[in-house]
Amino acid sequence: MASAAEQLASNLNFSTFAKAEDLKKRLWFTLAALLVYRLGTHIPLPGLNPEAYAQAFRGQAGGILGLFNMFSGGAVERMAIFALGIMPYISASIIVQLMTSVVPALENLKKEGEQGRKIINQYTRYGTVILGALQAYGIAAGLESGQGLVVDPGWFFRVSTVLTLLGGTMFLMWLGEQITSRGIGNGISLIIFAGIAAGLPTALAGTLELGRTGALSTPLILLVIIVAIAVIAIIVFVERAQRRLLIQYPKRQVGNRMFQGDTSHLPLKLNTSGVIPAIFASSLLLLPATIAGFASTTAMPSWATSIVAALGHGQPLYMVLYAALIAFFAFFYTAIVFNPKDTADNLKKHGGFIPGIRPGERTAEYIDYVLTRITVIGALYLVFVCILPEILVSQTGIPLALGGTSLLIVVSVTLDTVAQIQGHLIAQQYEGLIKKSKLRGGKRGR
């Protein structure tokens, strides 16, 4: 089956795509949904003083607000109705995944299949509402504490801000689900991708403008371009890399017929954790700088000021902690999303086994051993991909959108989207082959 799918994938061409009417409809729907998202990032929050807020944001662009602004496609910079973006949903998803590992009731739901998955998704939506409401209220209170940012401070502004920002997040969550079901898939990832990709042209134009004014030399700009191309090539290679464990199934007898044992593979991705470690590490390290930016420097003790300065963007301590946190979250998140014991139990239930390894506990230990080794490589890859562009960004003043985290997200989502499109084309070719075989069978019957 795998070889047939690979052969079909190799035969895909433009004519196949031209005949894929359902796929074209899905692509148009996805583009229309992303266009709606981009329009929403330009609708400002009511009750703000735009000039005062723009000035305040420029002073905080180097903190966590700059990171969230990159993920939201500039919505934070404009304080639009989609300023919260899809981050509350991502945070709620991670929290629910954590709870499924420690709460027996949720763990049982996870094992119930489609029905359990629907209940867990509903819990994720409830968590999104709670986290989104808390974050929206924090934004409203923070805006009111600013000098002249809000035209008419008070409870009316807070309530309207919470309802507007929370409504924007819930709409994006619904939009992502629609892209997943009616579009080409990966709805949430595509929304994040669209936000980052929207800032790339501005970042490139800003870099070229720095070169034109002499702030950046031409050799340095060429070096940045070469590094970006090299990082993209590394991301493509590693994100497609897998460690395949050979799985064998014994011979089985059905009636009087004996069926030969089958073989398959258990694919283990080299980077199981994806882009989550880079996002979490960046958020944690930029949080102190953001808090210090809102607080008065005269009210802060000297030791706090020293810590904030040492954790500044591009400082040695920042780089060391950034790398350590990425490595930690790579192992932590991998342990959450992949359970070797459940995998070993499923293999044993269906009669599969790894050659030379006893089914059950020994298989779980072996899978965990292999997974730990490849996670070390995946963590080192994430550290390298995120730290190298980070050094260039901090030393040259290149916009944050050209950093390692943004490149990692853009390339990873692009690879997943291409795989989804190929999957739709392969499914259509299978349907075409089945129809042809039925027609041929009908003619022979006549």
CSV table of N, CA, C and O in Angstrom, one decimal, residues 244-353:
chain,number,residue,atom,x,y,z
A,244,ARG,N,12.2,5.0,11.4
A,244,ARG,CA,11.2,4.0,11.2
A,244,ARG,C,11.6,2.7,12.0
A,244,ARG,O,12.6,2.1,11.7
A,245,LEU,N,10.7,2.3,12.9
A,245,LEU,CA,10.9,1.0,13.6
A,245,LEU,C,10.1,-0.1,12.8
A,245,LEU,O,8.9,0.1,12.6
A,246,LEU,N,10.8,-1.2,12.5
A,246,LEU,CA,10.1,-2.3,11.8
A,246,LEU,C,9.1,-3.0,12.7
A,246,LEU,O,9.4,-3.4,13.8
A,247,ILE,N,7.9,-3.2,12.2
A,247,ILE,CA,6.8,-3.9,12.9
A,247,ILE,C,6.4,-5.1,12.1
A,247,ILE,O,6.2,-5.0,10.9
A,248,GLN,N,6.4,-6.2,12.7
A,248,GLN,CA,6.0,-7.4,12.1
A,248,GLN,C,4.7,-8.0,12.7
A,248,GLN,O,4.4,-7.8,13.9
A,249,TYR,N,3.8,-8.6,11.8
A,249,TYR,CA,2.6,-9.2,12.3
A,249,TYR,C,2.7,-10.7,11.9
A,249,TYR,O,3.1,-11.1,10.8
A,250,PRO,N,2.3,-11.5,12.9
A,250,PRO,CA,2.4,-13.0,12.6
A,250,PRO,C,1.4,-13.5,11.6
A,250,PRO,O,0.4,-12.8,11.2
A,251,LYS,N,1.6,-14.7,11.1
A,251,LYS,CA,0.7,-15.4,10.2
A,251,LYS,C,-0.6,-15.6,10.9
A,251,LYS,O,-0.7,-15.8,12.2
A,252,ARG,N,-1.7,-15.5,10.2
A,252,ARG,CA,-3.0,-15.7,10.8
A,252,ARG,C,-3.9,-16.6,9.9
A,252,ARG,O,-3.7,-16.6,8.6
A,253,GLN,N,-4.8,-17.4,10.5
A,253,GLN,CA,-5.6,-18.3,9.7
A,253,GLN,C,-7.1,-17.8,9.8
A,253,GLN,O,-7.6,-17.6,10.9
A,254,VAL,N,-7.7,-17.7,8.6
A,254,VAL,CA,-9.1,-17.3,8.5
A,254,VAL,C,-9.8,-18.4,7.8
A,254,VAL,O,-9.6,-18.6,6.6
A,255,GLY,N,-10.6,-19.2,8.6
A,255,GLY,CA,-11.2,-20.4,8.0
A,255,GLY,C,-10.2,-21.4,7.6
A,255,GLY,O,-9.4,-21.8,8.5
A,256,ASN,N,-10.2,-21.8,6.4
A,256,ASN,CA,-9.2,-22.8,5.9
A,256,ASN,C,-8.0,-22.1,5.2
A,256,ASN,O,-7.1,-22.8,4.7
A,257,ARG,N,-8.0,-20.8,5.2
A,257,ARG,CA,-6.9,-20.1,4.5
A,257,ARG,C,-5.9,-19.5,5.5
A,257,ARG,O,-6.3,-19.0,6.5
A,258,MET,N,-4.6,-19.7,5.1
A,258,MET,CA,-3.5,-19.1,5.9
A,258,MET,C,-3.0,-17.9,5.2
A,258,MET,O,-2.6,-17.9,4.1
A,259,PHE,N,-3.0,-16.8,6.0
A,259,PHE,CA,-2.5,-15.5,5.4
A,259,PHE,C,-1.1,-15.3,5.9
A,259,PHE,O,-0.8,-15.4,7.1
A,260,GLN,N,-0.2,-14.8,5.0
A,260,GLN,CA,1.2,-14.5,5.3
A,260,GLN,C,1.3,-13.3,6.3
A,260,GLN,O,0.5,-12.4,6.2
A,261,GLY,N,2.2,-13.4,7.2
A,261,GLY,CA,2.4,-12.2,8.1
A,261,GLY,C,2.8,-11.0,7.4
A,261,GLY,O,3.6,-11.0,6.4
A,262,ASP,N,2.4,-9.8,7.8
A,262,ASP,CA,2.6,-8.6,7.2
A,262,ASP,C,3.7,-7.8,7.9
A,262,ASP,O,4.0,-8.1,9.1
A,263,THR,N,4.3,-6.8,7.3
A,263,THR,CA,5.3,-6.0,7.9
A,263,THR,C,4.9,-4.5,7.6
A,263,THR,O,4.4,-4.2,6.6
A,264,SER,N,5.2,-3.7,8.6
A,264,SER,CA,5.0,-2.2,8.4
A,264,SER,C,6.0,-1.5,9.3
A,264,SER,O,7.0,-2.1,9.8
A,265,HIS,N,5.9,-0.2,9.4
A,265,HIS,CA,6.8,0.6,10.1
A,265,HIS,C,6.1,1.6,11.1
A,265,HIS,O,5.0,2.0,10.8
A,266,LEU,N,6.7,1.8,12.2
A,266,LEU,CA,6.3,2.8,13.2
A,266,LEU,C,7.2,4.0,13.0
A,266,LEU,O,8.3,4.0,13.4
A,267,PRO,N,6.6,5.1,12.4
A,267,PRO,CA,7.5,6.3,12.1
A,267,PRO,C,7.6,7.2,13.3
A,267,PRO,O,6.6,7.5,13.9
A,268,LEU,N,8.8,7.5,13.7
A,268,LEU,CA,9.0,8.4,14.8
A,268,LEU,C,9.7,9.7,14.2
A,268,LEU,O,10.8,9.6,13.7
A,269,LYS,N,9.0,10.8,14.3
A,269,LYS,CA,9.6,12.0,13.8
A,269,LYS,C,10.9,12.5,14.6
A,269,LYS,O,10.9,12.3,15.8
A,270,LEU,N,11.8,13.0,13.9
A,270,LEU,CA,13.0,13.5,14.5
A,270,LEU,C,12.7,14.7,15.4
A,270,LEU,O,13.3,14.8,16.5
A,271,ASN,N,11.8,15.5,15.0
A,271,ASN,CA,11.3,16.6,15.9
A,271,ASN,C,9.8,16.4,16.2
A,271,ASN,O,9.0,17.0,15.5
A,272,THR,N,9.6,15.7,17.2
A,272,THR,CA,8.2,15.4,17.6
A,272,THR,C,7.5,16.6,18.2
A,272,THR,O,6.3,16.7,18.0
A,273,SER,N,8.2,17.5,18.8
A,273,SER,CA,7.6,18.6,19.6
A,273,SER,C,7.2,19.7,18.6
A,273,SER,O,6.5,20.6,19.1
A,274,GLY,N,7.7,19.8,17.4
A,274,GLY,CA,7.3,20.8,16.5
A,274,GLY,C,7.9,22.2,16.9
A,274,GLY,O,9.1,22.3,17.3
A,275,VAL,N,7.1,23.2,16.8
A,275,VAL,CA,7.6,24.6,17.1
A,275,VAL,C,7.2,25.1,18.5
A,275,VAL,O,7.6,26.2,18.9
A,276,ILE,N,6.5,24.2,19.3
A,276,ILE,CA,6.1,24.6,20.6
A,276,ILE,C,7.3,25.0,21.5
A,276,ILE,O,7.2,26.0,22.2
A,277,PRO,N,8.4,24.3,21.5
A,277,PRO,CA,9.5,24.7,22.4
A,277,PRO,C,10.0,26.1,22.1
A,277,PRO,O,10.3,26.8,23.1
A,278,ALA,N,10.1,26.4,20.9
A,278,ALA,CA,10.7,27.8,20.5
A,278,ALA,C,9.7,28.9,21.0
A,278,ALA,O,10.1,29.9,21.5
A,279,ILE,N,8.4,28.6,20.8
A,279,ILE,CA,7.4,29.6,21.2
A,279,ILE,C,7.3,29.8,22.7
A,279,ILE,O,7.3,30.9,23.2
A,280,PHE,N,7.4,28.7,23.5
A,280,PHE,CA,7.3,28.7,24.9
A,280,PHE,C,8.6,29.4,25.5
A,280,PHE,O,8.5,30.2,26.4
A,281,ALA,N,9.7,29.0,24.9
A,281,ALA,CA,11.0,29.6,25.4
A,281,ALA,C,11.0,31.1,25.2
A,281,ALA,O,11.4,31.9,26.1
A,282,SER,N,10.6,31.5,24.0
A,282,SER,CA,10.6,33.0,23.7
A,282,SER,C,9.7,33.7,24.6
A,282,SER,O,10.0,34.8,25.1
A,283,SER,N,8.5,33.2,24.8
A,283,SER,CA,7.5,33.8,25.7
A,283,SER,C,8.0,34.0,27.1
A,283,SER,O,7.8,35.1,27.7
A,284,LEU,N,8.6,33.0,27.7
A,284,LEU,CA,9.1,33.1,29.0
A,284,LEU,C,10.2,34.1,29.2
A,284,LEU,O,10.3,34.8,30.2
A,285,LEU,N,11.1,34.1,28.2
A,285,LEU,CA,12.3,35.0,28.4
A,285,LEU,C,12.0,36.4,28.1
A,285,LEU,O,12.6,37.3,28.7
A,286,LEU,N,11.0,36.7,27.3
A,286,LEU,CA,10.6,38.1,27.0
A,286,LEU,C,9.6,38.6,28.0
A,286,LEU,O,9.4,39.8,28.0
A,287,LEU,N,9.1,37.8,28.9
A,287,LEU,CA,8.1,38.2,29.9
A,287,LEU,C,8.8,39.2,30.9
A,287,LEU,O,8.1,40.3,31.2
A,288,PRO,N,10.0,39.0,31.5
A,288,PRO,CA,10.6,40.0,32.4
A,288,PRO,C,10.8,41.3,31.7
A,288,PRO,O,10.5,42.4,32.3
A,289,ALA,N,11.2,41.4,30.5
A,289,ALA,CA,11.4,42.6,29.8
A,289,ALA,C,10.1,43.4,29.6
A,289,ALA,O,10.1,44.6,29.7
A,290,THR,N,9.0,42.6,29.3
A,290,THR,CA,7.7,43.3,29.1
A,290,THR,C,7.2,43.9,30.5
A,290,THR,O,6.7,45.0,30.5
A,291,ILE,N,7.4,43.1,31.5
A,291,ILE,CA,6.9,43.6,32.9
A,291,ILE,C,7.7,44.8,33.2
A,291,ILE,O,7.2,45.8,33.8
A,292,ALA,N,9.0,44.8,33.0
A,292,ALA,CA,9.9,46.0,33.3
A,292,ALA,C,9.5,47.2,32.5
A,292,ALA,O,9.6,48.3,32.9
A,293,GLY,N,9.1,46.9,31.2
A,293,GLY,CA,8.7,48.0,30.4
A,293,GLY,C,7.5,48.7,30.9
A,293,GLY,O,7.3,50.0,30.8
A,294,PHE,N,6.5,48.0,31.5
A,294,PHE,CA,5.3,48.6,32.0
A,294,PHE,C,5.6,49.3,33.4
A,294,PHE,O,4.9,50.2,33.7
A,295,ALA,N,6.5,48.7,34.1
A,295,ALA,CA,6.8,49.3,35.4
A,295,ALA,C,7.7,50.5,35.3
A,295,ALA,O,8.5,50.6,34.3
A,296,SER,N,7.7,51.3,36.3
A,296,SER,CA,8.6,52.4,36.3
A,296,SER,C,10.0,52.0,36.7
A,296,SER,O,10.2,51.2,37.7
A,297,THR,N,11.0,52.4,36.0
A,297,THR,CA,12.4,52.0,36.3
A,297,THR,C,12.9,52.5,37.6
A,297,THR,O,13.7,51.9,38.3
A,298,THR,N,12.3,53.7,38.1
A,298,THR,CA,12.7,54.2,39.4
A,298,THR,C,12.1,53.4,40.5
A,298,THR,O,12.7,53.4,41.7
A,299,ALA,N,11.0,52.7,40.3
A,299,ALA,CA,10.4,51.9,41.3
A,299,ALA,C,11.0,50.5,41.4
A,299,ALA,O,10.8,49.8,42.4
A,300,MET,N,11.8,50.1,40.5
A,300,MET,CA,12.4,48.8,40.5
A,300,MET,C,13.7,48.8,41.3
A,300,MET,O,14.5,49.8,41.1
A,301,PRO,N,14.0,47.8,42.1
A,301,PRO,CA,15.3,47.7,42.8
A,301,PRO,C,16.4,47.5,41.8
A,301,PRO,O,16.2,47.0,40.7
A,302,SER,N,17.6,47.7,42.3
A,302,SER,CA,18.8,47.6,41.4
A,302,SER,C,19.0,46.2,40.9
A,302,SER,O,19.4,46.0,39.8
A,303,TRP,N,18.8,45.2,41.8
A,303,TRP,CA,19.0,43.8,41.4
A,303,TRP,C,18.0,43.4,40.3
A,303,TRP,O,18.4,42.7,39.4
A,304,ALA,N,16.8,43.9,40.4
A,304,ALA,CA,15.8,43.6,39.3
A,304,ALA,C,16.2,44.2,38.0
A,304,ALA,O,16.0,43.6,36.9
A,305,THR,N,16.7,45.5,38.1
A,305,THR,CA,17.1,46.1,36.8
A,305,THR,C,18.3,45.4,36.2
A,305,THR,O,18.4,45.3,35.0
A,306,SER,N,19.2,44.9,37.0
A,306,SER,CA,20.4,44.1,36.5
A,306,SER,C,19.9,42.8,35.8
A,306,SER,O,20.4,42.4,34.8
A,307,ILE,N,18.9,42.1,36.5
A,307,ILE,CA,18.4,40.9,35.9
A,307,ILE,C,17.8,41.1,34.5
A,307,ILE,O,18.0,40.4,33.5
A,308,VAL,N,16.9,42.2,34.5
A,308,VAL,CA,16.2,42.5,33.2
A,308,VAL,C,17.2,42.9,32.1
A,308,VAL,O,17.1,42.5,31.0
A,309,ALA,N,18.3,43.6,32.5
A,309,ALA,CA,19.3,44.0,31.5
A,309,ALA,C,20.0,42.7,31.0
A,309,ALA,O,20.4,42.6,29.8
A,310,ALA,N,20.3,41.8,31.9
A,310,ALA,CA,21.0,40.5,31.5
A,310,ALA,C,20.2,39.7,30.7
A,310,ALA,O,20.7,38.9,29.8
A,311,LEU,N,18.8,39.8,30.8
A,311,LEU,CA,17.9,39.0,30.0
A,311,LEU,C,17.4,39.7,28.8
A,311,LEU,O,16.4,39.3,28.2
A,312,GLY,N,18.1,40.8,28.4
A,312,GLY,CA,17.7,41.6,27.3
A,312,GLY,C,18.0,40.8,26.0
A,312,GLY,O,18.8,39.8,25.9
A,313,HIS,N,17.3,41.2,25.0
A,313,HIS,CA,17.4,40.5,23.7
A,313,HIS,C,18.8,40.5,23.1
A,313,HIS,O,19.4,41.6,23.0
A,314,GLY,N,19.4,39.3,22.9
A,314,GLY,CA,20.7,39.2,22.4
A,314,GLY,C,21.8,39.1,23.4
A,314,GLY,O,23.0,39.0,23.0
A,315,GLN,N,21.5,39.3,24.7
A,315,GLN,CA,22.5,39.2,25.7
A,315,GLN,C,23.0,37.7,25.9
A,315,GLN,O,22.2,36.8,25.6
A,316,PRO,N,24.2,37.5,26.4
A,316,PRO,CA,24.7,36.1,26.5
A,316,PRO,C,23.8,35.2,27.4
A,316,PRO,O,23.5,34.1,27.1
A,317,LEU,N,23.4,35.8,28.6
A,317,LEU,CA,22.5,35.0,29.5
A,317,LEU,C,21.2,34.7,28.8
A,317,LEU,O,20.7,33.6,29.0
A,318,TYR,N,20.7,35.6,28.0
A,318,TYR,CA,19.4,35.4,27.3
A,318,TYR,C,19.6,34.2,26.3
A,318,TYR,O,18.8,33.3,26.2
A,319,MET,N,20.8,34.2,25.6
A,319,MET,CA,21.0,33.1,24.6
A,319,MET,C,21.1,31.7,25.3
A,319,MET,O,20.6,30.7,24.8
A,320,VAL,N,21.9,31.7,26.4
A,320,VAL,CA,22.1,30.4,27.2
A,320,VAL,C,20.7,29.9,27.7
A,320,VAL,O,20.4,28.7,27.5
A,321,LEU,N,20.0,30.8,28.3
A,321,LEU,CA,18.7,30.3,28.8
A,321,LEU,C,17.7,30.0,27.7
A,321,LEU,O,16.9,29.0,27.9
A,322,TYR,N,17.8,30.7,26.6
A,322,TYR,CA,16.9,30.4,25.5
A,322,TYR,C,17.2,29.0,25.0
A,322,TYR,O,16.3,28.2,24.7
A,323,ALA,N,18.5,28.7,24.8
A,323,ALA,CA,18.8,27.3,24.3
A,323,ALA,C,18.4,26.3,25.3
A,323,ALA,O,17.9,25.2,25.0
A,324,ALA,N,18.6,26.5,26.6
A,324,ALA,CA,18.3,25.5,27.7
A,324,ALA,C,16.8,25.3,27.7
A,324,ALA,O,16.3,24.2,27.8
A,325,LEU,N,16.0,26.4,27.6
A,325,LEU,CA,14.5,26.2,27.6
A,325,LEU,C,14.0,25.5,26.4
A,325,LEU,O,13.1,24.7,26.5
A,326,ILE,N,14.6,25.8,25.3
A,326,ILE,CA,14.2,25.1,24.0
A,326,ILE,C,14.4,23.6,24.2
A,326,ILE,O,13.5,22.7,23.9
A,327,ALA,N,15.6,23.2,24.7
A,327,ALA,CA,15.9,21.8,24.9
A,327,ALA,C,15.0,21.1,25.9
A,327,ALA,O,14.5,20.0,25.7
A,328,PHE,N,14.7,21.9,27.0
A,328,PHE,CA,13.8,21.3,28.0
A,328,PHE,C,12.4,21.1,27.5
A,328,PHE,O,11.8,20.0,27.7
A,329,PHE,N,11.8,22.1,26.8
A,329,PHE,CA,10.5,22.0,26.3
A,329,PHE,C,10.4,20.9,25.1
A,329,PHE,O,9.3,20.4,24.9
A,330,ALA,N,11.5,20.7,24.4
A,330,ALA,CA,11.5,19.7,23.4
A,330,ALA,C,11.3,18.3,24.0
A,330,ALA,O,10.5,17.5,23.5
A,331,PHE,N,12.0,18.0,25.1
A,331,PHE,CA,11.8,16.7,25.8
A,331,PHE,C,10.4,16.7,26.5
A,331,PHE,O,9.7,15.7,26.5
A,332,PHE,N,10.0,17.8,27.1
A,332,PHE,CA,8.8,17.9,27.9
A,332,PHE,C,7.6,17.7,27.0
A,332,PHE,O,6.7,16.9,27.3
A,333,TYR,N,7.5,18.4,25.9
A,333,TYR,CA,6.4,18.3,25.1
A,333,TYR,C,6.3,17.0,24.3
A,333,TYR,O,5.2,16.4,24.1
A,334,THR,N,7.5,16.4,24.0
A,334,THR,CA,7.5,15.1,23.3
A,334,THR,C,6.9,14.0,24.3
A,334,THR,O,6.2,13.1,23.9
A,335,ALA,N,7.3,14.1,25.6
A,335,ALA,CA,6.7,13.2,26.6
A,335,ALA,C,5.2,13.3,26.7
A,335,ALA,O,4.6,12.3,27.1
A,336,ILE,N,4.7,14.5,26.4
A,336,ILE,CA,3.2,14.7,26.5
A,336,ILE,C,2.5,14.1,25.3
A,336,ILE,O,1.5,13.4,25.5
A,337,VAL,N,3.0,14.4,24.1
A,337,VAL,CA,2.3,14.0,22.9
A,337,VAL,C,2.5,12.6,22.5
A,337,VAL,O,1.7,12.1,21.7
A,338,PHE,N,3.5,11.9,23.0
A,338,PHE,CA,3.8,10.6,22.6
A,338,PHE,C,4.0,9.7,23.8
A,338,PHE,O,4.9,10.0,24.6
A,339,ASN,N,3.2,8.7,23.9
A,339,ASN,CA,3.3,7.8,25.1
A,339,ASN,C,3.7,6.4,24.6
A,339,ASN,O,3.0,5.7,23.9
A,340,PRO,N,5.0,6.0,24.8
A,340,PRO,CA,5.5,4.7,24.4
A,340,PRO,C,4.7,3.5,24.9
A,340,PRO,O,4.5,2.5,24.2
A,341,LYS,N,4.2,3.6,26.1
A,341,LYS,CA,3.4,2.5,26.7
A,341,LYS,C,2.1,2.3,26.0
A,341,LYS,O,1.8,1.1,25.7
A,342,ASP,N,1.4,3.4,25.6
A,342,ASP,CA,0.2,3.2,24.8
A,342,ASP,C,0.4,2.6,23.5
A,342,ASP,O,-0.3,1.8,23.0
A,343,THR,N,1.5,3.1,22.8
A,343,THR,CA,1.9,2.5,21.5
A,343,THR,C,2.2,1.0,21.6
A,343,THR,O,1.8,0.3,20.8
A,344,ALA,N,3.0,0.7,22.6
A,344,ALA,CA,3.3,-0.8,22.8
A,344,ALA,C,2.1,-1.6,23.1
A,344,ALA,O,1.9,-2.7,22.6
A,345,ASP,N,1.1,-1.1,23.9
A,345,ASP,CA,-0.1,-1.8,24.1
A,345,ASP,C,-1.0,-2.0,22.9
A,345,ASP,O,-1.6,-3.0,22.7
A,346,ASN,N,-1.0,-0.9,22.0
A,346,ASN,CA,-1.8,-1.0,20.8
A,346,ASN,C,-1.1,-2.1,19.8
A,346,ASN,O,-1.9,-2.8,19.2
A,347,LEU,N,0.2,-2.1,19.8
A,347,LEU,CA,0.9,-3.1,18.9
A,347,LEU,C,0.6,-4.5,19.4
A,347,LEU,O,0.3,-5.4,18.7
A,348,LYS,N,0.6,-4.7,20.8
A,348,LYS,CA,0.3,-6.0,21.3
A,348,LYS,C,-1.1,-6.4,21.1
A,348,LYS,O,-1.4,-7.6,20.8
A,349,LYS,N,-2.0,-5.4,21.2
A,349,LYS,CA,-3.5,-5.7,21.0
A,349,LYS,C,-3.7,-6.2,19.5
A,349,LYS,O,-4.6,-7.1,19.3
A,350,HIS,N,-3.0,-5.7,18.6
A,350,HIS,CA,-3.2,-6.0,17.2
A,350,HIS,C,-2.2,-7.1,16.7
A,350,HIS,O,-2.2,-7.4,15.5
A,351,GLY,N,-1.5,-7.7,17.6
A,351,GLY,CA,-0.6,-8.8,17.3
A,351,GLY,C,0.7,-8.4,16.7
A,351,GLY,O,1.5,-9.2,16.2
A,352,GLY,N,1.1,-7.1,16.7
A,352,GLY,CA,2.3,-6.6,16.1
A,352,GLY,C,3.4,-6.6,17.1
A,352,GLY,O,3.2,-6.5,18.3
A,353,PHE,N,4.7,-6.7,16.6
A,353,PHE,CA,5.8,-6.8,17.5
A,353,PHE,C,7.1,-6.3,16.8
A,353,PHE,O,7.1,-6.3,15.5
